[in-house]
Tab-separated table of C-alpha atoms in Angstrom:
chain	number	residue	atom	x	y	z
A	1	MET	CA	-0.001	-0.001	0.002
A	2	ILE	CA	1.154	3.505	-0.734
A	3	ASP	CA	3.012	5.400	1.963
A	4	PRO	CA	0.656	7.982	3.587
A	5	VAL	CA	3.462	10.556	3.573
A	6	LEU	CA	4.063	10.128	-0.156
A	7	ALA	CA	0.327	10.108	-0.938
A	8	SER	CA	-0.215	13.263	1.137
A	9	ARG	CA	2.652	15.036	-0.592
A	10	LEU	CA	1.359	13.996	-4.027
A	11	GLN	CA	-2.153	15.158	-3.131
A	12	PHE	CA	-0.985	18.550	-1.879
A	13	ALA	CA	1.267	18.965	-4.921
A	14	LEU	CA	-1.607	18.078	-7.277
A	15	THR	CA	-4.115	20.421	-5.648
A	16	THR	CA	-1.577	23.262	-5.489
A	17	VAL	CA	-0.504	22.886	-9.115
A	18	VAL	CA	-4.125	23.061	-10.239
A	19	HIS	CA	-5.112	25.841	-7.823
A	20	ILE	CA	-2.269	28.156	-8.801
A	21	VAL	CA	-3.646	28.501	-12.351
A	22	PHE	CA	-6.665	30.488	-11.135
A	23	PRO	CA	-4.930	33.036	-8.834
A	24	VAL	CA	-2.426	33.627	-11.628
A	25	MET	CA	-5.278	34.443	-13.988
A	26	SER	CA	-7.075	36.751	-11.528
A	27	MET	CA	-3.910	38.484	-10.267
A	28	GLY	CA	-2.628	38.969	-13.778
A	29	LEU	CA	-5.917	40.186	-15.218
A	30	ALA	CA	-6.517	42.700	-12.408
A	31	PRO	CA	-4.130	45.421	-13.718
A	32	PHE	CA	-5.607	45.055	-17.217
A	33	LEU	CA	-9.146	45.482	-15.857
A	34	VAL	CA	-8.145	48.558	-13.861
A	35	TYR	CA	-6.623	50.084	-17.019
A	36	PHE	CA	-9.591	49.201	-19.244
A	37	THR	CA	-12.042	50.620	-16.682
A	38	TRP	CA	-10.025	53.792	-16.235
A	39	LYS	CA	-10.003	54.342	-20.036
A	40	GLU	CA	-13.717	53.563	-20.162
A	41	VAL	CA	-14.699	56.220	-17.628
A	42	ARG	CA	-12.209	58.839	-18.913
A	43	THR	CA	-12.816	58.525	-22.664
A	44	ASP	CA	-15.707	57.988	-25.043
A	45	ASP	CA	-13.859	55.251	-26.899
A	46	PRO	CA	-16.369	52.379	-27.244
A	47	VAL	CA	-13.696	49.691	-27.341
A	48	TYR	CA	-12.883	49.967	-23.620
A	49	PRO	CA	-16.351	49.043	-22.274
A	50	ARG	CA	-16.164	45.929	-24.472
A	51	LEU	CA	-12.672	45.103	-23.230
A	52	ARG	CA	-13.699	45.591	-19.608
A	53	SER	CA	-16.887	43.553	-20.005
A	54	PHE	CA	-15.310	40.636	-21.855
A	55	TRP	CA	-12.199	40.128	-19.704
A	56	THR	CA	-14.218	40.628	-16.497
A	57	LYS	CA	-16.087	37.427	-17.365
A	58	VAL	CA	-12.822	35.484	-17.579
A	59	PHE	CA	-11.714	37.095	-14.314
A	60	ALA	CA	-14.960	36.158	-12.535
A	61	VAL	CA	-14.770	32.526	-13.612
A	62	SER	CA	-11.133	32.320	-12.475
A	63	PHE	CA	-11.990	33.935	-9.143
A	64	ALA	CA	-14.845	31.488	-8.471
A	65	VAL	CA	-12.823	28.355	-9.253
A	66	GLY	CA	-9.755	29.723	-7.421
A	67	THR	CA	-11.815	30.282	-4.286
A	68	VAL	CA	-13.057	26.690	-4.254
A	69	THR	CA	-9.646	25.141	-4.917
A	70	GLY	CA	-7.981	27.453	-2.406
A	71	LEU	CA	-10.333	26.352	0.378
A	72	VAL	CA	-9.421	22.728	-0.342
A	73	LEU	CA	-5.757	23.488	0.327
A	74	GLU	CA	-6.582	24.903	3.744
A	75	PHE	CA	-8.663	21.827	4.608
A	76	GLU	CA	-5.711	19.622	3.702
A	77	PHE	CA	-3.676	21.110	6.535
A	78	GLY	CA	-6.185	19.461	8.836
A	79	THR	CA	-6.815	16.203	7.002
A	80	ASN	CA	-3.320	15.332	5.771
A	81	PHE	CA	-0.940	17.560	7.744
A	82	ALA	CA	-2.543	17.735	11.176
A	83	ALA	CA	0.799	17.302	12.982
A	84	PHE	CA	2.162	20.360	11.168
A	85	SER	CA	-1.005	22.330	11.960
A	86	ALA	CA	-0.843	21.359	15.642
A	87	ALA	CA	2.788	22.342	15.887
A	88	ALA	CA	2.793	25.535	13.802
A	89	GLY	CA	-0.856	26.595	13.615
A	90	GLU	CA	-0.369	29.521	16.008
A	91	LEU	CA	2.120	31.158	13.681
A	92	PHE	CA	1.078	29.779	10.292
A	93	GLY	CA	-2.668	30.223	10.773
A	94	GLY	CA	-2.545	33.950	11.463
A	95	PRO	CA	-1.718	35.123	7.918
A	96	LEU	CA	-4.236	32.688	6.424
A	97	ALA	CA	-6.993	34.016	8.699
A	98	VAL	CA	-6.151	37.629	7.805
A	99	GLU	CA	-6.124	36.687	4.131
A	100	GLY	CA	-9.678	35.387	4.444
A	101	MET	CA	-10.972	38.321	6.521
A	102	MET	CA	-9.240	41.127	4.634
A	103	ALA	CA	-8.346	40.204	1.101
A	104	PHE	CA	-11.078	37.736	0.220
A	105	PHE	CA	-13.945	39.863	1.550
A	106	LEU	CA	-12.547	42.992	-0.105
A	107	GLU	CA	-12.267	41.222	-3.426
A	108	ALA	CA	-15.620	39.415	-3.197
A	109	THR	CA	-17.567	42.503	-2.089
A	110	PHE	CA	-16.304	44.834	-4.792
A	111	LEU	CA	-16.386	42.107	-7.434
A	112	GLY	CA	-20.163	42.173	-7.021
A	113	VAL	CA	-20.161	45.924	-7.728
A	114	PHE	CA	-17.730	45.487	-10.589
A	115	VAL	CA	-19.682	42.707	-12.327
A	116	PHE	CA	-23.249	43.919	-11.754
A	117	GLY	CA	-22.976	47.609	-10.908
A	118	ARG	CA	-22.024	49.407	-14.123
A	119	ASP	CA	-25.499	50.938	-14.496
A	120	ARG	CA	-26.069	51.354	-10.757
A	121	VAL	CA	-23.135	53.365	-9.447
A	122	SER	CA	-21.206	56.441	-10.537
A	123	ASP	CA	-18.176	56.287	-12.792
A	124	ARG	CA	-15.892	57.104	-9.867
A	125	LEU	CA	-17.250	54.361	-7.631
A	126	TYR	CA	-17.216	51.911	-10.496
A	127	PHE	CA	-13.561	52.641	-11.240
A	128	LEU	CA	-12.768	52.350	-7.515
A	129	SER	CA	-14.463	48.952	-7.483
A	130	SER	CA	-12.031	47.742	-10.152
A	131	VAL	CA	-9.127	49.033	-8.051
A	132	PHE	CA	-10.412	47.334	-4.881
A	133	VAL	CA	-10.979	44.044	-6.731
A	134	GLY	CA	-7.401	44.155	-7.977
A	135	LEU	CA	-6.150	45.156	-4.553
A	136	GLY	CA	-7.986	42.204	-3.010
A	137	THR	CA	-6.380	39.710	-5.377
A	138	TRP	CA	-2.905	41.075	-4.664
A	139	LEU	CA	-3.511	41.228	-0.882
A	140	SER	CA	-4.420	37.547	-0.978
A	141	ALA	CA	-0.971	36.878	-2.406
A	142	VAL	CA	0.590	39.042	0.319
A	143	TRP	CA	-0.767	36.957	3.165
A	144	ILE	CA	-0.338	33.575	1.490
A	145	LEU	CA	3.282	34.384	0.658
A	146	ILE	CA	3.948	35.742	4.162
A	147	ALA	CA	2.968	32.309	5.484
A	148	ASN	CA	4.911	30.447	2.824
A	149	SER	CA	8.036	32.603	3.114
A	150	TRP	CA	8.133	31.847	6.834
A	151	MET	CA	8.218	28.128	5.977
A	152	GLN	CA	11.147	28.782	3.644
A	153	THR	CA	13.217	30.973	6.000
A	154	PRO	CA	11.630	30.749	9.490
A	155	ARG	CA	12.262	33.599	11.928
A	156	GLY	CA	10.777	35.057	15.105
A	157	PHE	CA	9.732	31.839	16.866
A	158	GLU	CA	10.810	29.379	19.501
A	159	ILE	CA	10.023	25.718	20.107
A	160	VAL	CA	8.289	24.848	23.398
A	161	ARG	CA	6.921	21.548	24.677
A	162	GLU	CA	3.188	21.195	25.290
A	163	SER	CA	2.013	17.775	26.541
A	164	GLY	CA	5.363	16.440	25.365
A	165	GLN	CA	4.863	17.669	21.827
A	166	PRO	CA	6.981	20.422	20.168
A	167	VAL	CA	4.983	23.575	19.406
A	168	VAL	CA	6.148	26.589	17.410
A	169	THR	CA	5.436	29.743	19.413
A	170	LEU	CA	5.526	33.241	18.008
A	171	VAL	CA	7.951	35.464	19.928
A	172	ASP	CA	8.756	38.202	17.390
A	173	PRO	CA	5.931	38.984	14.939
A	174	VAL	CA	8.000	41.507	12.987
A	175	ALA	CA	10.817	39.032	12.398
A	176	ALA	CA	8.369	36.263	11.517
A	177	TYR	CA	6.044	38.125	9.198
A	178	ALA	CA	8.450	40.698	7.735
A	179	ASN	CA	10.451	37.720	6.576
A	180	PRO	CA	13.464	38.353	4.301
A	181	ARG	CA	12.100	35.876	1.752
A	182	PHE	CA	8.697	37.596	1.407
A	183	PRO	CA	9.603	40.567	-0.861
A	184	TRP	CA	11.501	38.251	-3.234
A	185	MET	CA	8.601	35.797	-3.475
A	186	PHE	CA	5.926	38.481	-3.780
A	187	VAL	CA	7.597	40.511	-6.508
A	188	HIS	CA	8.563	37.407	-8.493
A	189	MET	CA	5.082	35.869	-8.173
A	190	GLN	CA	3.133	38.996	-9.096
A	191	SER	CA	5.392	39.798	-12.016
A	192	ALA	CA	5.027	36.202	-13.201
A	193	ALA	CA	1.233	36.412	-12.962
A	194	VAL	CA	1.025	39.640	-14.975
A	195	LEU	CA	3.519	38.271	-17.526
A	196	SER	CA	1.516	35.041	-17.854
A	197	VAL	CA	-1.752	36.859	-18.485
A	198	ALA	CA	-0.042	39.227	-20.961
A	199	LEU	CA	1.134	36.160	-22.895
A	200	PHE	CA	-2.356	34.667	-22.734
A	201	LEU	CA	-4.026	37.844	-23.992
A	202	ALA	CA	-1.386	38.355	-26.676
A	203	GLY	CA	-1.736	34.762	-27.871
A	204	VAL	CA	-5.532	34.891	-28.081
A	205	ALA	CA	-5.523	38.299	-29.789
A	206	ALA	CA	-2.773	37.275	-32.230
A	207	TYR	CA	-4.796	34.195	-33.202
A	208	ARG	CA	-7.914	36.273	-33.867
A	209	VAL	CA	-5.970	38.845	-35.892
A	210	ARG	CA	-4.137	36.129	-37.859
A	211	THR	CA	-7.370	34.301	-38.701
A	212	GLY	CA	-8.914	37.421	-40.154
A	213	ASP	CA	-10.776	39.049	-37.272
A	214	GLY	CA	-9.897	42.679	-37.848
A	215	ASP	CA	-12.048	43.865	-34.957
A	216	ARG	CA	-10.345	46.732	-33.129
A	217	PHE	CA	-11.108	44.871	-29.888
A	218	TRP	CA	-8.413	42.260	-30.618
A	219	ARG	CA	-5.913	44.801	-31.962
A	220	THR	CA	-6.239	46.859	-28.772
A	221	THR	CA	-5.888	43.706	-26.694
A	222	LEU	CA	-2.724	42.745	-28.573
A	223	LYS	CA	-1.176	46.178	-28.132
A	224	ALA	CA	-1.962	46.315	-24.403
A	225	ALA	CA	-0.526	42.813	-23.888
A	226	MET	CA	2.639	43.643	-25.854
A	227	VAL	CA	3.312	46.726	-23.704
A	228	VAL	CA	3.016	44.654	-20.537
A	229	LEU	CA	5.125	41.868	-22.046
A	230	LEU	CA	7.908	44.330	-22.927
A	231	LEU	CA	7.922	45.603	-19.330
A	232	THR	CA	7.611	42.341	-17.412
A	233	ALA	CA	9.650	39.810	-19.409
A	234	PRO	CA	13.095	41.488	-19.036
A	235	PHE	CA	12.275	42.501	-15.451
A	236	GLN	CA	11.412	38.920	-14.544
A	237	VAL	CA	14.738	37.602	-15.823
A	238	LEU	CA	16.747	40.269	-13.985
A	239	HIS	CA	14.764	39.813	-10.799
A	240	GLY	CA	15.089	36.030	-11.051
A	241	ASP	CA	18.862	36.342	-11.165
A	242	SER	CA	18.883	38.353	-7.932
A	243	TYR	CA	16.325	36.023	-6.357
A	244	ALA	CA	18.593	33.030	-7.049
A	245	ARG	CA	21.404	34.820	-5.210
A	246	HIS	CA	19.104	35.274	-2.212
A	247	VAL	CA	18.226	31.561	-2.318
A	248	ALA	CA	21.932	30.711	-2.341
A	249	ASP	CA	22.395	32.821	0.811
A	250	THR	CA	19.390	31.512	2.735
A	251	GLN	CA	18.756	27.999	1.345
A	252	PRO	CA	22.092	26.694	0.022
A	253	GLN	CA	20.641	23.188	-0.135
A	254	LYS	CA	17.988	24.333	-2.607
A	255	PHE	CA	20.555	26.243	-4.663
A	256	ALA	CA	22.757	23.133	-4.818
A	257	ALA	CA	19.775	21.116	-6.066
A	258	MET	CA	19.067	23.748	-8.749
A	259	GLU	CA	22.624	23.137	-10.047
A	260	ALA	CA	22.845	19.400	-9.135
A	261	GLN	CA	25.940	20.363	-7.189
A	262	TYR	CA	26.835	17.380	-4.986
A	263	GLU	CA	30.382	18.283	-3.917
A	264	THR	CA	31.399	21.458	-2.130
A	265	GLU	CA	33.825	23.417	-4.252
A	266	SER	CA	34.985	26.858	-5.276
A	267	HIS	CA	34.942	28.068	-8.876
A	268	ALA	CA	31.748	26.017	-9.317
A	269	GLU	CA	30.566	25.979	-12.921
A	270	LEU	CA	27.058	26.738	-14.076
A	271	HIS	CA	25.458	24.647	-16.820
A	272	LEU	CA	23.909	27.059	-19.304
A	273	ILE	CA	22.641	24.118	-21.348
A	274	ALA	CA	22.171	20.599	-20.008
A	275	VAL	CA	20.931	17.661	-22.036
A	276	PRO	CA	20.647	14.129	-20.644
A	277	THR	CA	22.648	11.477	-22.487
A	278	SER	CA	20.438	8.623	-21.284
A	279	LEU	CA	17.094	8.036	-19.632
A	280	ASP	CA	18.864	7.447	-16.297
A	281	ALA	CA	20.324	10.938	-16.499
A	282	PHE	CA	16.840	12.409	-16.111
A	283	ALA	CA	16.621	10.946	-12.620
A	284	ASP	CA	20.251	11.648	-11.702
A	285	PRO	CA	21.379	14.841	-13.438
A	286	ARG	CA	25.034	14.836	-12.355
A	287	ALA	CA	27.433	16.620	-14.661
A	288	GLU	CA	29.076	13.396	-15.835
A	289	ASN	CA	25.658	12.103	-16.958
A	290	LEU	CA	24.882	15.128	-19.091
A	291	PHE	CA	25.947	16.896	-22.219
A	292	THR	CA	26.512	20.405	-20.921
A	293	VAL	CA	27.567	23.818	-22.083
A	294	SER	CA	28.969	25.281	-18.879
A	295	VAL	CA	30.653	28.470	-17.724
A	296	PRO	CA	33.432	27.899	-15.156
A	297	SER	CA	33.030	29.777	-11.857
A	298	LEU	CA	29.661	31.231	-12.862
A	299	ALA	CA	27.696	29.322	-10.198
A	300	SER	CA	30.151	30.625	-7.561
A	301	ALA	CA	29.801	34.158	-8.892
A	302	LEU	CA	25.997	33.883	-9.011
A	303	ALA	CA	25.779	32.535	-5.447
A	304	SER	CA	28.131	35.162	-3.975
A	305	GLY	CA	27.174	38.195	-5.986
A	306	GLY	CA	30.298	38.324	-8.108
A	307	ASP	CA	33.116	36.320	-6.484
A	308	PRO	CA	34.174	33.551	-8.939
A	309	SER	CA	36.179	31.791	-6.223
A	310	ALA	CA	33.303	31.604	-3.731
A	311	VAL	CA	32.578	28.200	-2.242
A	312	VAL	CA	29.286	26.579	-3.206
A	313	GLN	CA	28.074	23.991	-0.721
A	314	GLY	CA	27.278	20.596	-2.221
A	315	LEU	CA	24.282	18.410	-1.437
A	316	ASN	CA	26.478	15.840	0.284
A	317	GLU	CA	26.973	18.258	3.182
A	318	PHE	CA	23.295	18.425	4.118
A	319	ASP	CA	21.075	16.202	6.214
A	320	GLY	CA	18.832	14.937	3.449
A	321	SER	CA	18.301	16.460	0.059
A	322	PRO	CA	15.316	17.182	-2.190
A	323	PRO	CA	14.512	15.112	-5.292
A	324	VAL	CA	17.266	16.730	-7.323
A	325	ALA	CA	15.961	15.853	-10.783
A	326	TYR	CA	12.647	17.684	-10.273
A	327	VAL	CA	14.404	20.836	-9.069
A	328	PHE	CA	17.237	20.737	-11.625
A	329	TRP	CA	15.056	20.251	-14.727
A	330	SER	CA	12.252	22.532	-13.534
A	331	PHE	CA	14.732	25.330	-12.897
A	332	ARG	CA	16.304	24.956	-16.327
A	333	LEU	CA	13.006	24.848	-18.172
A	334	MET	CA	11.784	27.892	-16.252
A	335	VAL	CA	14.923	29.866	-17.137
A	336	ALA	CA	14.697	28.778	-20.783
A	337	LEU	CA	11.077	29.947	-20.941
A	338	GLY	CA	12.083	33.258	-19.341
A	339	VAL	CA	14.680	33.819	-22.070
A	340	TRP	CA	12.094	32.917	-24.734
A	341	PHE	CA	9.617	35.423	-23.273
A	342	VAL	CA	12.243	38.184	-23.524
A	343	ALA	CA	12.953	37.253	-27.149
A	344	LEU	CA	9.229	37.191	-27.898
A	345	ALA	CA	8.729	40.612	-26.300
A	346	LEU	CA	11.624	42.146	-28.239
A	347	TRP	CA	10.380	40.520	-31.459
A	348	GLY	CA	6.916	41.974	-30.981
A	349	GLY	CA	8.318	45.353	-29.984
A	350	TYR	CA	10.450	45.458	-33.127
A	351	ARG	CA	7.482	44.587	-35.363
A	352	TRP	CA	5.445	47.275	-33.653
A	353	TYR	CA	8.257	49.780	-34.226
A	354	GLN	CA	8.181	48.782	-37.926
A	355	GLY	CA	4.432	49.284	-38.020
A	356	ARG	CA	3.846	45.597	-38.743
A	357	LEU	CA	2.509	44.337	-35.409
A	358	PHE	CA	-0.739	43.190	-37.061
A	359	GLU	CA	0.868	41.819	-40.212
A	360	SER	CA	3.565	39.427	-38.961
A	361	ASP	CA	2.216	35.913	-39.411
A	362	ARG	CA	5.231	34.222	-37.759
A	363	LEU	CA	5.001	36.471	-34.710
A	364	HIS	CA	1.297	35.787	-34.402
A	365	ARG	CA	1.879	32.033	-34.580
A	366	ALA	CA	4.655	32.260	-31.979
A	367	LEU	CA	2.433	34.301	-29.642
A	368	THR	CA	-0.464	31.892	-30.078
A	369	TRP	CA	1.629	28.801	-29.290
A	370	SER	CA	3.241	30.632	-26.353
A	371	SER	CA	-0.021	31.752	-24.759
A	372	PRO	CA	-0.081	28.987	-22.077
A	373	LEU	CA	3.673	29.009	-21.425
A	374	GLY	CA	3.556	31.753	-18.806
A	375	VAL	CA	1.437	29.570	-16.556
A	376	VAL	CA	3.766	26.629	-17.290
A	377	ALA	CA	6.727	28.753	-16.126
A	378	VAL	CA	4.840	29.609	-12.916
A	379	GLU	CA	4.235	25.904	-12.266
A	380	LEU	CA	7.924	25.126	-12.811
A	381	GLY	CA	8.971	27.938	-10.476
A	382	TRP	CA	6.578	26.650	-7.833
A	383	ILE	CA	8.118	23.176	-8.144
A	384	VAL	CA	11.592	24.658	-7.629
A	385	THR	CA	10.367	26.574	-4.568
A	386	GLU	CA	8.409	23.802	-2.897
A	387	VAL	CA	10.243	20.621	-3.884
A	388	GLY	CA	13.559	22.396	-3.419
A	389	ARG	CA	13.079	22.745	0.354
A	390	GLN	CA	12.328	19.081	0.904
A	391	PRO	CA	12.652	17.105	3.132
A	392	TRP	CA	11.584	20.058	5.272
A	393	VAL	CA	8.055	21.416	5.628
A	394	ILE	CA	9.566	24.178	7.788
A	395	GLN	CA	13.136	24.648	6.612
A	396	GLY	CA	15.525	23.214	9.205
A	397	VAL	CA	12.787	22.904	11.859
A	398	MET	CA	10.269	20.197	10.919
A	399	ARG	CA	10.521	17.476	8.303
A	400	THR	CA	7.566	16.904	6.001
A	401	SER	CA	7.278	13.311	7.213
A	402	ASP	CA	6.822	14.604	10.785
A	403	GLY	CA	4.046	16.969	9.724
A	404	VAL	CA	1.694	14.330	8.295
A	405	SER	CA	-1.418	13.439	10.292
A	406	PRO	CA	-0.358	10.634	12.662
A	407	GLY	CA	-3.586	8.597	12.276
A	408	LEU	CA	-3.703	8.809	8.485
A	409	THR	CA	-3.393	5.412	6.785
A	410	GLY	CA	-2.028	4.674	3.339
A	411	THR	CA	-5.475	3.493	2.189
A	412	GLU	CA	-7.163	6.715	3.261
A	413	ALA	CA	-4.471	8.870	1.689
A	414	ALA	CA	-4.562	6.880	-1.558
A	415	LEU	CA	-8.361	7.099	-1.806
A	416	THR	CA	-8.429	10.859	-1.319
A	417	LEU	CA	-5.555	11.244	-3.767
A	418	ALA	CA	-7.543	9.296	-6.374
A	419	GLY	CA	-10.650	11.347	-5.620
A	420	PHE	CA	-8.846	14.646	-5.973
A	421	THR	CA	-7.157	13.524	-9.166
A	422	GLY	CA	-10.496	12.754	-10.793
A	423	GLY	CA	-12.272	15.766	-9.336
A	424	TYR	CA	-9.589	18.260	-10.306
A	425	ALA	CA	-9.296	16.820	-13.822
A	426	LEU	CA	-13.044	17.407	-14.213
A	427	LEU	CA	-12.780	20.889	-12.722
A	428	LEU	CA	-9.942	21.834	-15.069
A	429	ALA	CA	-11.890	20.521	-18.052
A	430	LEU	CA	-14.970	22.533	-17.044
A	431	TYR	CA	-12.933	25.691	-16.494
A	432	GLY	CA	-11.127	25.262	-19.806
A	433	GLY	CA	-14.454	24.646	-21.557
A	434	VAL	CA	-16.060	27.785	-20.126
A	435	VAL	CA	-13.070	30.005	-20.978
A	436	LEU	CA	-12.850	28.497	-24.469
A	437	HIS	CA	-16.575	29.145	-24.960
A	438	LEU	CA	-16.106	32.787	-23.954
A	439	LEU	CA	-13.135	33.173	-26.310
A	440	ARG	CA	-14.994	31.586	-29.234
A	441	ARG	CA	-18.086	33.702	-28.672
A	442	GLY	CA	-15.896	36.778	-28.591
A	443	PRO	CA	-16.516	40.220	-27.127
A	444	PRO	CA	-19.959	41.797	-26.850
A	445	ASP	CA	-21.094	44.374	-29.372
A	446	ALA	CA	-20.773	47.965	-28.277
A	447	ALA	CA	-24.558	48.288	-28.133
A	448	ASP	CA	-24.750	45.386	-25.651
A	449	VAL	CA	-22.413	47.013	-23.138
A	450	VAL	CA	-23.738	49.523	-20.633
A	451	ASP	CA	-21.607	52.566	-21.308
A	452	ALA	CA	-22.895	55.035	-18.729
A	453	PRO	CA	-24.230	54.651	-15.178
A	454	ALA	CA	-27.932	55.294	-14.613
A	455	VAL	CA	-27.122	57.767	-11.861
A	456	ASP	CA	-25.592	59.997	-14.520
A	457	ALA	CA	-28.405	59.561	-17.025
A	458	PRO	CA	-29.843	62.991	-17.959
A	459	THR	CA	-33.403	61.775	-18.690
A	460	ALA	CA	-34.352	60.622	-15.185
A	461	PRO	CA	-34.888	64.096	-13.579
A	462	GLU	CA	-36.780	65.320	-16.650
A	463	GLU	CA	-39.226	62.399	-16.478
A	464	VAL	CA	-39.892	63.039	-12.767
A	465	THR	CA	-40.563	66.744	-13.411
A	466	THR	CA	-43.001	66.007	-16.247
A	467	ASP	CA	-44.977	63.550	-14.133
A	468	ASP	CA	-45.352	66.085	-11.348
């Protein structure tokens, strides 16, 4: 029978990988919706009400499914990781509770105004509702990543014994919650979400333009997405480089797994390109098993911030190590996709500069095929982050195997894993079907979009006066 620890880890990984798709969509779409709404209330251009109305539907569907799948993750702390919850609930539960009370209610309340209130509130309040919806999605990420960053680099706590069991007690809230990992994770995650949605919008719009839909709606969508892509793609690569240096400082074990560095050495080389020479090399990506294009001393320089002779700790020095292959290949694929996104952004920017943004068939095909790759890069980054800190659920404090519910059996864990696998596959299919239906149906006609709030309508006072 399957090990309950392995089954619980697989289940949490599955539910997280599926869940993260929806927050990425809502967090990434939020800035676009704020911009479209601002243009709608400040100009008479009829394309912006259509843009706001259409992409709000995709946002609302993503928000609804993300809420459901996010709640499941919190339940799993009780069903599968009760020992972790009992030990660290005092510290870990606080940010999650604040996320629910602050961010979720802010987002949910103003989403109601944003979806149904265009003809019921003033322009100013309607625009503010788009801002508060976006703020709610980003505040959710703040509190979730505060909790997660504490698990990566725990601070501000002490271990005490209660009824013979170790319990994590909060002693310094500032140190715990203003964690040094948090700003790195938050900036990288939010930039990745916006970049992913920019790729998605650019890909969809490029497909519609390439297949002959000359509607200004899709041309405006493509231009807005290209601007965001030009801003976020280079920034994400530069920020990722600095983030990796921070990981080397605070989680050298994870950094060693990212480079499959087993021995401690100075002048450690970095493999720019790594290709396995056999199937076994996928599972054990040591340098001798790979065809590599490497730069001597670059891993040392990257880890130290510029010193090519710096010592990089190898995995053999640590008490346990993560599954190296998952971290090594995920990191490389993520970096490769990041470089591709920069090339794609520069390509599109150059065509735009030439005045051929809507006439480049190859660019449109590349954007279309790349539209889901931003989300793929997010998934790969999440694998590096979460698998890379194994075998620890709280880095250096509690092993994942010690955090699993003590009474959980392999049969129970396997059954719930099977149930979630089937349920989430169905959920993903339904979500994909709904979004695909919206994309195929296309944007509403200008006449079908409410373009002015009723409170500003000039006819209402005149009708009242006449009746009197």
